Amino acid sequence: MVGSLRQCPRRRRGPHQGQAGQPQDLLVADPGMPRMFDDRVYQRGALTPHALRTVLGDDTFFGAARMDGHRRHATVSTEEFTALAGRRAAQPLDALFTAWLHAPRLPELPGPR
């Protein structure tokens, strides 16, 4: 699957286009109890690391995803992961995480580096 996402830009855009047609009224980072299991949370939640990967590039993204051995085989909070990704990135990621996690409007997917 990862290879196919890298090779076919249309496949990456499909889930984004599906989300764009949905109501833009929830925050992924805090959807609230009634919307906790809303499909949009999961769909947009999956698009968020894809957007991050597009911005960081594969090597940096997968290094951050492995958490550099930090808390291996354990869960981490959104705050812990975003902080680690921010330390590995060459540019600030605050705007990306705010748009994808803390704003109701679905942002555009970043273009390839």
mmCIF file of C-alpha atoms in Angstrom:
data_model
loop_
_atom_site.group_PDB
_atom_site.id
_atom_site.type_symbol
_atom_site.label_atom_id
_atom_site.label_comp_id
_atom_site.label_asym_id
_atom_site.label_seq_id
_atom_site.Cartn_x
_atom_site.Cartn_y
_atom_site.Cartn_z
ATOM 1 C CA MET A 1 0.000 0.000 0.000
ATOM 2 C CA VAL A 2 2.736 2.492 0.882
ATOM 3 C CA GLY A 3 4.414 1.996 -2.480
ATOM 4 C CA SER A 4 1.143 2.456 -4.328
ATOM 5 C CA LEU A 5 0.503 5.749 -2.500
ATOM 6 C CA ARG A 6 3.911 6.994 -3.542
ATOM 7 C CA GLN A 7 3.325 6.050 -7.177
ATOM 8 C CA CYS A 8 -0.223 7.260 -7.792
ATOM 9 C CA PRO A 9 -1.205 10.823 -6.802
ATOM 10 C CA ARG A 10 -4.871 10.137 -7.645
ATOM 11 C CA ARG A 11 -5.049 7.436 -4.952
ATOM 12 C CA ARG A 12 -3.802 9.904 -2.354
ATOM 13 C CA ARG A 13 -6.397 12.490 -3.338
ATOM 14 C CA GLY A 14 -9.380 10.081 -3.292
ATOM 15 C CA PRO A 15 -9.840 9.992 0.503
ATOM 16 C CA HIS A 16 -9.249 13.745 0.687
ATOM 17 C CA GLN A 17 -11.925 14.420 -1.924
ATOM 18 C CA GLY A 18 -14.329 12.191 -0.006
ATOM 19 C CA GLN A 19 -13.696 14.159 3.178
ATOM 20 C CA ALA A 20 -14.046 17.489 1.358
ATOM 21 C CA GLY A 21 -17.677 16.622 0.578
ATOM 22 C CA GLN A 22 -18.495 15.975 4.260
ATOM 23 C CA PRO A 23 -19.561 18.560 6.852
ATOM 24 C CA GLN A 24 -16.558 20.542 8.117
ATOM 25 C CA ASP A 25 -17.592 20.742 11.742
ATOM 26 C CA LEU A 26 -15.303 18.611 13.882
ATOM 27 C CA LEU A 27 -11.830 18.792 15.337
ATOM 28 C CA VAL A 28 -9.783 15.643 14.922
ATOM 29 C CA ALA A 29 -7.785 16.302 18.093
ATOM 30 C CA ASP A 30 -10.958 16.669 20.159
ATOM 31 C CA PRO A 31 -14.119 15.555 18.352
ATOM 32 C CA GLY A 32 -16.113 15.212 21.572
ATOM 33 C CA MET A 33 -17.825 12.130 22.936
ATOM 34 C CA PRO A 34 -20.763 12.042 20.470
ATOM 35 C CA ARG A 35 -18.375 12.122 17.471
ATOM 36 C CA MET A 36 -15.512 10.056 18.857
ATOM 37 C CA PHE A 37 -16.270 7.179 16.465
ATOM 38 C CA ASP A 38 -17.385 9.310 13.523
ATOM 39 C CA ASP A 39 -15.878 8.002 10.272
ATOM 40 C CA ARG A 40 -14.602 11.488 9.511
ATOM 41 C CA VAL A 41 -12.337 11.380 12.580
ATOM 42 C CA TYR A 42 -10.685 8.205 11.322
ATOM 43 C CA GLN A 43 -10.508 9.273 7.680
ATOM 44 C CA ARG A 44 -9.064 12.690 8.430
ATOM 45 C CA GLY A 45 -6.889 11.172 11.131
ATOM 46 C CA ALA A 46 -5.361 8.922 8.459
ATOM 47 C CA LEU A 47 -4.847 11.858 6.101
ATOM 48 C CA THR A 48 -2.955 13.801 8.778
ATOM 49 C CA PRO A 49 0.166 11.589 8.881
ATOM 50 C CA HIS A 50 0.045 11.421 5.091
ATOM 51 C CA ALA A 51 0.174 15.233 4.953
ATOM 52 C CA LEU A 52 3.036 15.175 7.463
ATOM 53 C CA ARG A 53 4.907 12.568 5.409
ATOM 54 C CA THR A 54 4.498 14.708 2.298
ATOM 55 C CA VAL A 55 6.002 17.705 4.101
ATOM 56 C CA LEU A 56 8.829 15.870 5.890
ATOM 57 C CA GLY A 57 9.822 13.341 3.249
ATOM 58 C CA ASP A 58 9.999 9.596 3.811
ATOM 59 C CA ASP A 59 13.258 9.374 5.770
ATOM 60 C CA THR A 60 12.352 12.033 8.320
ATOM 61 C CA PHE A 61 8.739 10.895 8.595
ATOM 62 C CA PHE A 62 9.556 7.240 9.184
ATOM 63 C CA GLY A 63 12.299 8.203 11.630
ATOM 64 C CA ALA A 64 9.750 10.172 13.625
ATOM 65 C CA ALA A 65 7.177 7.377 13.319
ATOM 66 C CA ARG A 66 9.671 4.946 14.846
ATOM 67 C CA MET A 67 10.000 7.435 17.711
ATOM 68 C CA ASP A 68 13.797 6.944 17.689
ATOM 69 C CA GLY A 69 13.349 4.046 20.104
ATOM 70 C CA HIS A 70 11.471 6.321 22.500
ATOM 71 C CA ARG A 71 8.651 4.371 24.129
ATOM 72 C CA ARG A 72 9.036 1.506 21.698
ATOM 73 C CA HIS A 73 5.933 -0.709 21.515
ATOM 74 C CA ALA A 74 3.917 1.780 23.548
ATOM 75 C CA THR A 75 1.327 4.382 22.744
ATOM 76 C CA VAL A 76 2.169 8.057 22.665
ATOM 77 C CA SER A 77 -0.044 11.086 22.853
ATOM 78 C CA THR A 78 -0.666 13.398 19.937
ATOM 79 C CA GLU A 79 1.357 16.038 21.773
ATOM 80 C CA GLU A 80 4.342 13.695 22.195
ATOM 81 C CA PHE A 81 4.331 12.704 18.530
ATOM 82 C CA THR A 82 3.884 16.237 17.204
ATOM 83 C CA ALA A 83 6.735 17.437 19.445
ATOM 84 C CA LEU A 84 9.046 14.691 18.168
ATOM 85 C CA ALA A 85 8.105 15.379 14.542
ATOM 86 C CA GLY A 86 8.721 19.082 15.144
ATOM 87 C CA ARG A 87 12.224 18.363 16.466
ATOM 88 C CA ARG A 88 13.054 16.297 13.377
ATOM 89 C CA ALA A 89 11.608 18.728 10.826
ATOM 90 C CA ALA A 90 13.653 21.332 8.989
ATOM 91 C CA GLN A 91 10.733 23.790 9.151
ATOM 92 C CA PRO A 92 8.094 24.591 11.794
ATOM 93 C CA LEU A 93 5.097 22.240 11.746
ATOM 94 C CA ASP A 94 2.742 24.228 13.968
ATOM 95 C CA ALA A 95 0.603 25.443 11.060
ATOM 96 C CA LEU A 96 0.305 21.936 9.610
ATOM 97 C CA PHE A 97 -0.781 20.382 12.915
ATOM 98 C CA THR A 98 -3.146 23.254 13.706
ATOM 99 C CA ALA A 99 -4.830 22.944 10.318
ATOM 100 C CA TRP A 100 -5.134 19.146 10.374
ATOM 101 C CA LEU A 101 -5.886 18.524 14.045
ATOM 102 C CA HIS A 102 -7.309 21.673 15.617
ATOM 103 C CA ALA A 103 -9.355 23.390 12.889
ATOM 104 C CA PRO A 104 -12.721 22.194 11.584
ATOM 105 C CA ARG A 105 -12.076 22.986 7.914
ATOM 106 C CA LEU A 106 -10.309 20.242 5.940
ATOM 107 C CA PRO A 107 -6.999 21.671 4.654
ATOM 108 C CA GLU A 108 -5.620 20.991 1.216
ATOM 109 C CA LEU A 109 -3.081 18.188 0.967
ATOM 110 C CA PRO A 110 0.452 19.579 0.774
ATOM 111 C CA GLY A 111 2.180 19.188 -2.556
ATOM 112 C CA PRO A 112 5.169 16.871 -2.918
ATOM 113 C CA ARG A 113 8.526 18.246 -1.840
#
